Amino acid sequence: MQPRRQPPPAPRSGPGNPRPTAPLLALLLLLAPVVAPAGSRGADDPGQLQDAEVPRRLLQQAARAALHFFNFRAGSPSALRVLAEVQEGRAWINPKEGCKVDVVFSTERYKPEEGEGHLGKCSARVFFKNQKPRPAINVTCTRLIEKKKRQQEDYLLYKQMKQLKNPLETVSIPDNHGHIDPSLRPIWDLAFLGSSYVMWEMTTQVSHYYLAQLTSVRQWKTNDDTIDFDYTVLLHELSTQEIIPCRIHLVWYPGKPLKVKYHCQELQTPEEASGTEEGSAVPTELSNF
């Protein structure tokens, strides 16, 4: 596994972008200028302070976390979504428990077709627990593509993977020029799908991850019909600019729950450093897919 690399921190601007060394303090500082008076309560959440003008960065953080979870639970490389635009939201903060965010946002297909605009709309409630990863999420999205079309695209990708004469053992996607060879696109899409679970589990109030590169792949021959492979990815954490290597084991078959196991290098606690998922994610929920 490649060692953890830490490039020079990106320039920071303004007091609204504090260092993430103390997640709760950072969130309090972020919300402090716009928190409503103590008498302003959320109607469905008594006892917690309601934020009248939620900073866009917090809404985007919640929307991305909800999409990571949605992509994982959908379990479909053909149905992958990315954030298009945050439309509205509100938040509550409880110093003892954490931050709860309601957000509405539009999405677009991860691999948009020519001429496609924003497709699909999602609403989510995201609960960031104090100083803990894996936010609890309830998300509802409109359909992006018809179920039949999605199943056809997934099965085509599945056949491409199964027809590989020699299972892959090593690869780098994208290459050093940022290019993804079309023949390797199915591998990248499946890696993105599995990494969605890892990024959801690692997300906190102030830590946001995205998939930077797939650095190695080893596909296993199986006695059943599943696609089974190990791969290593580099996750980029936006606020600290850290690059974190994670080894992920993925088992996939179209229409069945995705199975993911992973281990990320040098995270702070064992709870953050490894995880297992086989299609269940209580207390979270996926609707309308």
Coordinates of C-alpha atoms in Angstrom, one line a residue:
M1 CA 0.0 0.0 0.0
Q2 CA 1.3 3.4 -0.9
P3 CA 2.2 5.6 2.1
R4 CA 0.0 8.5 3.0
R5 CA 0.9 11.7 1.1
Q6 CA 0.1 15.1 2.4
P7 CA 0.6 17.9 -0.2
P8 CA 0.9 21.5 1.0
P9 CA -2.4 22.9 2.4
A10 CA -4.5 24.8 -0.1
P11 CA -4.9 28.6 0.6
R12 CA -7.6 29.2 3.2
S13 CA -9.9 32.2 3.0
G14 CA -11.9 33.9 5.7
P15 CA -12.9 33.0 9.2
G16 CA -15.6 30.7 7.9
N17 CA -13.0 28.0 6.9
P18 CA -11.4 26.9 10.2
R19 CA -9.0 24.1 10.6
P20 CA -10.8 20.8 11.2
T21 CA -8.8 19.9 14.3
A22 CA -11.8 20.2 16.5
P23 CA -14.9 19.3 14.5
L24 CA -17.5 20.5 16.9
L25 CA -15.7 23.9 17.5
A26 CA -15.3 24.3 13.8
L27 CA -19.0 23.7 13.2
L28 CA -20.0 26.1 16.0
L29 CA -17.8 28.8 14.5
L30 CA -19.3 28.1 11.1
L31 CA -22.9 28.5 12.3
A32 CA -22.4 31.1 15.0
P33 CA -22.9 34.3 12.8
V34 CA -26.3 33.1 11.6
V35 CA -27.9 31.0 14.5
A36 CA -31.4 32.2 15.3
P37 CA -32.2 33.5 18.8
A38 CA -32.7 31.0 21.5
G39 CA -36.4 31.4 21.2
S40 CA -36.4 30.1 17.6
R41 CA -37.1 26.4 17.6
G42 CA -37.6 23.9 14.9
A43 CA -41.2 22.8 15.0
D44 CA -40.4 19.1 14.7
D45 CA -37.2 19.3 16.8
P46 CA -37.9 21.1 20.1
G47 CA -35.0 22.1 22.2
Q48 CA -32.5 22.6 19.4
L49 CA -31.4 25.8 17.9
Q50 CA -32.5 26.4 14.3
D51 CA -30.2 28.0 11.8
A52 CA -32.0 30.7 9.9
E53 CA -29.4 31.1 7.1
V54 CA -27.5 27.9 6.8
P55 CA -24.0 28.4 5.1
R56 CA -24.0 26.9 1.7
R57 CA -20.9 24.9 2.6
L58 CA -22.8 23.0 5.3
L59 CA -25.7 22.3 2.9
Q60 CA -23.3 21.0 0.3
Q61 CA -21.6 18.8 2.9
A62 CA -24.9 17.2 3.8
A63 CA -25.9 16.8 0.1
R64 CA -22.7 15.0 -0.8
A65 CA -22.9 12.7 2.2
A66 CA -26.5 11.8 1.3
L67 CA -25.4 11.1 -2.3
H68 CA -22.6 8.8 -1.1
F69 CA -25.1 6.8 0.8
F70 CA -27.7 6.9 -2.0
N71 CA -25.1 5.6 -4.6
F72 CA -24.0 2.8 -2.3
R73 CA -27.5 1.6 -1.4
A74 CA -28.6 1.8 -5.1
G75 CA -25.8 -0.7 -5.9
S76 CA -25.9 0.3 -9.6
P77 CA -23.0 1.6 -11.6
S78 CA -25.5 2.9 -14.2
A79 CA -27.5 4.9 -11.6
L80 CA -24.5 6.8 -10.0
R81 CA -25.4 10.4 -9.3
V82 CA -23.3 13.5 -8.4
L83 CA -24.4 16.8 -6.9
A84 CA -25.6 19.4 -9.4
E85 CA -27.0 22.2 -7.2
V86 CA -28.2 22.8 -3.6
Q87 CA -31.6 24.4 -3.7
E88 CA -32.6 25.0 -0.1
G89 CA -32.0 23.8 3.4
R90 CA -32.1 24.4 7.2
A91 CA -30.2 23.1 10.2
W92 CA -30.3 22.6 13.9
I93 CA -27.4 22.3 16.3
N94 CA -27.3 20.6 19.7
P95 CA -23.9 21.0 21.4
K96 CA -24.3 17.7 23.2
E97 CA -25.3 15.6 20.2
G98 CA -24.4 17.2 16.9
C99 CA -25.9 18.9 13.8
K100 CA -29.0 17.9 11.9
V101 CA -29.5 19.2 8.4
D102 CA -32.5 19.1 6.0
V103 CA -31.5 19.8 2.4
V104 CA -33.1 19.7 -1.0
F105 CA -30.8 19.4 -4.1
S106 CA -30.7 18.5 -7.7
T107 CA -28.4 15.8 -9.2
E108 CA -27.1 14.7 -12.5
R109 CA -25.9 11.4 -13.9
Y110 CA -22.3 10.5 -13.1
K111 CA -21.8 9.9 -16.8
P112 CA -24.1 12.4 -18.5
E113 CA -25.3 11.9 -22.0
E114 CA -24.8 14.6 -24.5
G115 CA -27.3 17.4 -24.0
E116 CA -28.5 16.2 -20.6
G117 CA -29.3 18.8 -18.0
H118 CA -29.9 18.3 -14.3
L119 CA -31.7 15.1 -13.7
G120 CA -33.5 14.1 -10.5
K121 CA -34.2 15.9 -7.3
C122 CA -33.4 14.7 -3.8
S123 CA -34.4 15.7 -0.3
A124 CA -32.5 14.4 2.7
R125 CA -32.1 14.7 6.4
V126 CA -28.5 14.3 7.5
F127 CA -27.5 14.0 11.2
F128 CA -23.8 14.7 11.8
K129 CA -22.9 13.2 15.3
N130 CA -20.3 15.2 17.3
Q131 CA -16.8 14.1 16.3
K132 CA -18.0 10.8 14.8
P133 CA -18.0 9.7 11.2
R134 CA -20.9 7.9 9.3
P135 CA -23.7 10.4 9.5
A136 CA -27.2 9.0 9.8
I137 CA -29.1 9.7 6.6
N138 CA -32.7 9.5 5.3
V139 CA -32.8 10.4 1.6
T140 CA -35.6 10.4 -1.0
C141 CA -34.8 10.9 -4.7
T142 CA -36.7 11.0 -7.9
R143 CA -35.7 8.3 -10.5
L144 CA -32.8 9.2 -12.7
I145 CA -33.3 6.5 -15.4
E146 CA -36.0 3.9 -16.0
K147 CA -35.4 0.7 -14.0
K148 CA -35.4 -1.5 -17.2
K149 CA -32.7 0.7 -18.8
R150 CA -30.6 0.8 -15.7
Q151 CA -30.8 -3.0 -15.5
Q152 CA -29.7 -3.4 -19.1
E153 CA -26.8 -1.0 -18.6
D154 CA -25.7 -2.8 -15.4
Y155 CA -25.9 -6.2 -17.1
L156 CA -23.8 -5.0 -20.1
L157 CA -21.1 -3.8 -17.7
Y158 CA -21.3 -7.1 -15.8
K159 CA -20.8 -9.0 -19.1
Q160 CA -17.8 -6.9 -19.9
M161 CA -16.2 -7.7 -16.6
K162 CA -17.0 -11.4 -16.8
Q163 CA -15.6 -11.6 -20.4
L164 CA -12.1 -10.5 -19.4
K165 CA -9.8 -13.3 -20.4
N166 CA -7.2 -12.5 -17.8
P167 CA -8.5 -10.9 -14.6
L168 CA -6.8 -7.6 -13.9
E169 CA -4.0 -7.5 -11.4
T170 CA -2.8 -3.9 -11.5
V171 CA -4.0 -0.7 -13.1
S172 CA -3.9 3.1 -12.5
I173 CA -7.1 5.0 -13.3
P174 CA -7.0 7.8 -14.3
D175 CA -3.5 7.8 -15.8
N176 CA -1.0 10.5 -15.1
H177 CA -2.7 12.7 -17.7
G178 CA -6.1 12.3 -16.2
H179 CA -7.4 10.0 -18.9
I180 CA -9.5 6.9 -18.4
D181 CA -9.2 4.3 -21.2
P182 CA -12.7 3.3 -22.3
S183 CA -11.9 -0.4 -21.7
L184 CA -11.2 0.4 -18.0
R185 CA -14.3 2.5 -17.5
P186 CA -16.3 -0.4 -16.0
I187 CA -13.5 -1.0 -13.4
W188 CA -13.6 2.7 -12.5
D189 CA -17.4 2.8 -12.2
L190 CA -17.4 -0.2 -9.9
A191 CA -14.6 1.3 -7.8
F192 CA -16.6 4.6 -7.5
L193 CA -19.6 2.6 -6.4
G194 CA -17.7 0.8 -3.7
S195 CA -15.9 3.9 -2.6
S196 CA -19.2 5.7 -2.1
Y197 CA -19.7 3.5 1.0
V198 CA -16.3 4.3 2.3
M199 CA -16.7 8.0 1.8
W200 CA -20.1 8.0 3.5
E201 CA -18.7 6.2 6.5
M202 CA -15.8 8.6 6.8
T203 CA -17.7 11.8 6.4
T204 CA -18.1 14.2 9.4
Q205 CA -19.3 17.7 9.8
V206 CA -16.1 19.1 8.4
S207 CA -14.4 16.2 6.5
H208 CA -15.4 15.7 2.9
Y209 CA -13.8 13.1 0.6
Y210 CA -13.8 12.4 -3.1
L211 CA -12.2 9.7 -5.2
A212 CA -8.9 10.9 -6.7
Q213 CA -7.4 7.8 -8.2
L214 CA -7.6 4.0 -8.5
T215 CA -4.0 2.8 -8.0
S216 CA -4.3 -1.0 -8.1
V217 CA -6.9 -3.7 -8.9
R218 CA -6.9 -7.5 -8.5
Q219 CA -9.9 -9.3 -9.8
W220 CA -10.6 -12.8 -8.4
K221 CA -12.0 -15.7 -10.3
T222 CA -15.2 -16.9 -8.5
N223 CA -17.2 -20.1 -8.5
D224 CA -20.5 -18.2 -8.6
D225 CA -21.7 -15.4 -10.8
T226 CA -20.5 -12.4 -8.8
I227 CA -17.8 -9.9 -9.6
D228 CA -15.2 -10.0 -6.9
F229 CA -12.1 -7.8 -6.7
D230 CA -9.8 -6.0 -4.4
Y231 CA -8.6 -2.5 -5.2
T232 CA -6.7 0.5 -3.7
V233 CA -7.9 4.0 -4.1
L234 CA -6.6 7.4 -3.1
L235 CA -9.2 9.5 -1.3
H236 CA -8.7 13.3 -1.2
E237 CA -9.9 15.0 1.9
L238 CA -10.9 18.5 0.9
S239 CA -10.4 20.6 4.0
T240 CA -7.0 19.2 5.0
Q241 CA -5.8 18.4 1.5
E242 CA -4.7 14.9 2.7
I243 CA -4.5 11.9 0.4
I244 CA -5.6 8.7 2.1
P245 CA -5.0 5.3 0.6
C246 CA -7.8 2.8 1.2
R247 CA -7.9 -0.9 0.3
I248 CA -11.4 -2.0 -0.6
H249 CA -12.9 -5.5 -1.3
L250 CA -16.0 -5.4 -3.4
V251 CA -18.5 -8.2 -4.4
W252 CA -21.2 -7.2 -6.9
Y253 CA -23.9 -8.7 -9.0
P254 CA -26.6 -6.7 -10.8
G255 CA -29.7 -6.2 -8.8
K256 CA -28.3 -7.6 -5.5
P257 CA -27.0 -5.7 -2.5
L258 CA -23.4 -4.5 -2.8
K259 CA -20.9 -6.0 -0.4
V260 CA -18.0 -3.9 0.7
K261 CA -15.1 -4.3 3.2
Y262 CA -12.3 -1.8 3.5
H263 CA -9.3 -0.6 5.5
C264 CA -7.9 3.0 5.3
Q265 CA -4.4 3.9 6.3
E266 CA -3.6 5.9 9.4
L267 CA -7.0 7.1 10.4
Q268 CA -7.5 8.3 14.0
T269 CA -9.5 5.4 15.5
P270 CA -10.3 1.8 14.6
E271 CA -13.9 2.8 14.2
E272 CA -12.9 5.2 11.4
A273 CA -10.2 3.0 9.9
S274 CA -12.2 -0.1 8.8
G275 CA -15.7 -1.2 8.1
T276 CA -17.9 -3.9 6.6
E277 CA -21.1 -3.5 4.8
E278 CA -23.4 -6.1 3.2
G279 CA -26.5 -4.2 2.2
S280 CA -27.8 -3.0 5.5
A281 CA -27.2 0.4 7.0
V282 CA -29.5 1.0 10.0
P283 CA -30.5 3.7 11.1
T284 CA -30.4 5.1 7.6
E285 CA -33.0 4.8 4.9
L286 CA -33.3 4.9 1.1
S287 CA -36.6 5.7 -0.6
N288 CA -38.1 6.0 -4.0
F289 CA -35.5 4.0 -6.0

